[in-house]
Every structure is written in C-alpha cells, then in structure tokens.
Amino acid sequence: MNVLDVMRTGPVIPVIVIEELAQAVPLAKALVAGGVRVLEVTLRTAPALEAIRLIAREVPDAIVGVGTLTRPQDFKDALDAGAKFGVSPGLTPAMIQAAHETGLPLLPGVMTPSDVIAARLAGFSELKLFPAQQAGGIGMLKALGGPFPDVTFCPTGGVSVENAPDFLALPNVACVGGSWLAPKAALVAGDWDRITALAKEASALKAR
Ligand code: 3PG
C-alpha cells in the first residue's frame, strides 16, 4: 500500500494514543467494527510499538501505521512491529533518509510553502498539513492549491466531525486526521461501543 492508498481508505485517520497496552486490540477492533480501518498509533507513550505489533497480529482488517515519527531510528522499529505506513508532524533530512532506506510509506507533516517545496523535492507529494487549523485551515489549503496543484493533503490538528466535511470537500484533500475518534475517557472506561459509534459517524463522511 502506498500513502495515497492509505489516505483513500480513510477518509478519517484516527490519531491514537495508547496509554495501556491492554487498550490496543479492543480499540482497534472497535474502530474497525465502525468501518475505520486505517489506524495511526502515535509514538507518544511507552506501549506504542508493542500496541502496533499486537494490532498488526490480532486485527487483520486494520491497516495500522505509526504516528508522531520524529526520530530516524523509529522508522525501522515501527516497520519491524508491523506498521504499514508512518505519519510525522514535520520532516528533516535524517527522516527523509530513514524513509527512503526503510521503505516505510511516509505521510510527512508540513506547515508552510517552503515545507511543501522541500518535501516535494524529497519525493513526497502526499502531505499532512499540521497543525491544520492553526496553519490557516480551509483558507490555507485553498491557497496552497494554487502553487502546488499536484500535492494532496491530510489536514490534521483541530479537525472535528463537525468541520471535517468542509476539509473533505476541497479538491486537494483526500482524508483528515483527528484524535476525536479515540477519546481518552472512552479508552479508560473501556467504552468500545462509543468508539464504534464515533467510527461509524466518521466512516460515513465522504472525500470528494
Ligand atoms: C495530534 O497530533 O495530536 C493530532 O494533530 C490530533 O489533533 P486533534 O487532537 O486536534 O485532532
């Protein structure tokens, strides 16, 4: 699967923070049951890599990826754990090298036109606009569409079920990312029905 395939499977990529390893598989199953198959497990907590490993093994319908990639050494570990793709909040030369060396399909984060130029020069034309709302939201994406008509975005940061349709209506947006699908309170409570309901609502959204 390449990054565009991942994006088109969306149209919502849940940004997941796993505090307890035991949450990983039930959460993944709950999201998949609601029609959300692409899962971004962020490297923000100790169990993240093991969570990816478990989901990859035990939830075959999930397409699990790694999020919050910031260190080049994490690329190989994520790939070994079973990650099918990676998402990063930004992009550095060392990360470009790690992506090329490992072959992990990467959706890198950008926030400015110069970031877009640098990412595209490195071979990336599917990009995460991060943090999307703070970067200018809908207006920013429309403006970027002028000089960069060949770039497809996944806006993430400040996207909600309410404003997602406006983002998804843009011609240069293929999917959105957001943490609203896996709220901490529901994970702590083990309220998997709530997660499935949120996933159903999200998977009913349509990209253009
Ligand atoms: C993140 O990296 O936490 C994502 O941007 C999620 O942002 P959100 O909580 O605004 O959806």
PDB file of C-alpha atoms in Angstrom, residues 1 5 13 21 29 49 57 63-64 91 93 95 123 160 168 173 176 182-183 185-186 191 200 203-205:
ATOM      1  CA  MET A   1       0.000   0.000   0.000  1.00  0.00           C
ATOM      2  CA  ASP A   5      -3.979   4.174  -0.915  1.00  0.00           C
ATOM      3  CA  ILE A  13      -7.367   8.646  10.132  1.00  0.00           C
ATOM      4  CA  LEU A  21      -1.269  -1.928  26.145  1.00  0.00           C
ATOM      5  CA  LYS A  29     -11.485  -3.864  16.877  1.00  0.00           C
ATOM      6  CA  LEU A  49       5.323  -0.051  19.395  1.00  0.00           C
ATOM      7  CA  ARG A  57      -1.137  -9.533  14.538  1.00  0.00           C
ATOM      8  CA  ILE A  63      -4.250  -1.091   8.457  1.00  0.00           C
ATOM      9  CA  VAL A  64      -2.058   0.023  11.310  1.00  0.00           C
ATOM     10  CA  LEU A  91      10.250  16.401   8.026  1.00  0.00           C
ATOM     11  CA  PRO A  93      16.854  15.357   6.115  1.00  0.00           C
ATOM     12  CA  MET A  95      13.893  11.430   8.409  1.00  0.00           C
ATOM     13  CA  GLY A 123       9.724  12.800  -3.375  1.00  0.00           C
ATOM     14  CA  SER A 160     -13.574  17.507  14.169  1.00  0.00           C
ATOM     15  CA  LEU A 168     -13.005  16.828   2.697  1.00  0.00           C
ATOM     16  CA  VAL A 173      -7.720  16.945   0.449  1.00  0.00           C
ATOM     17  CA  VAL A 176      -8.320  14.152   7.501  1.00  0.00           C
ATOM     18  CA  ALA A 182     -10.373   7.683  20.292  1.00  0.00           C
ATOM     19  CA  PRO A 183     -11.171   9.933  23.250  1.00  0.00           C
ATOM     20  CA  ALA A 185     -12.198   8.874  28.597  1.00  0.00           C
ATOM     21  CA  ALA A 186     -13.681   6.140  26.396  1.00  0.00           C
ATOM     22  CA  ASP A 191     -16.371   2.093  26.292  1.00  0.00           C
ATOM     23  CA  LYS A 200     -19.434   4.787  12.126  1.00  0.00           C
ATOM     24  CA  SER A 203     -16.675   6.485   8.060  1.00  0.00           C
ATOM     25  CA  ALA A 204     -19.940   7.921   6.733  1.00  0.00           C
ATOM     26  CA  LEU A 205     -18.021  11.089   5.796  1.00  0.00           C
TER      27      LEU A 205
END
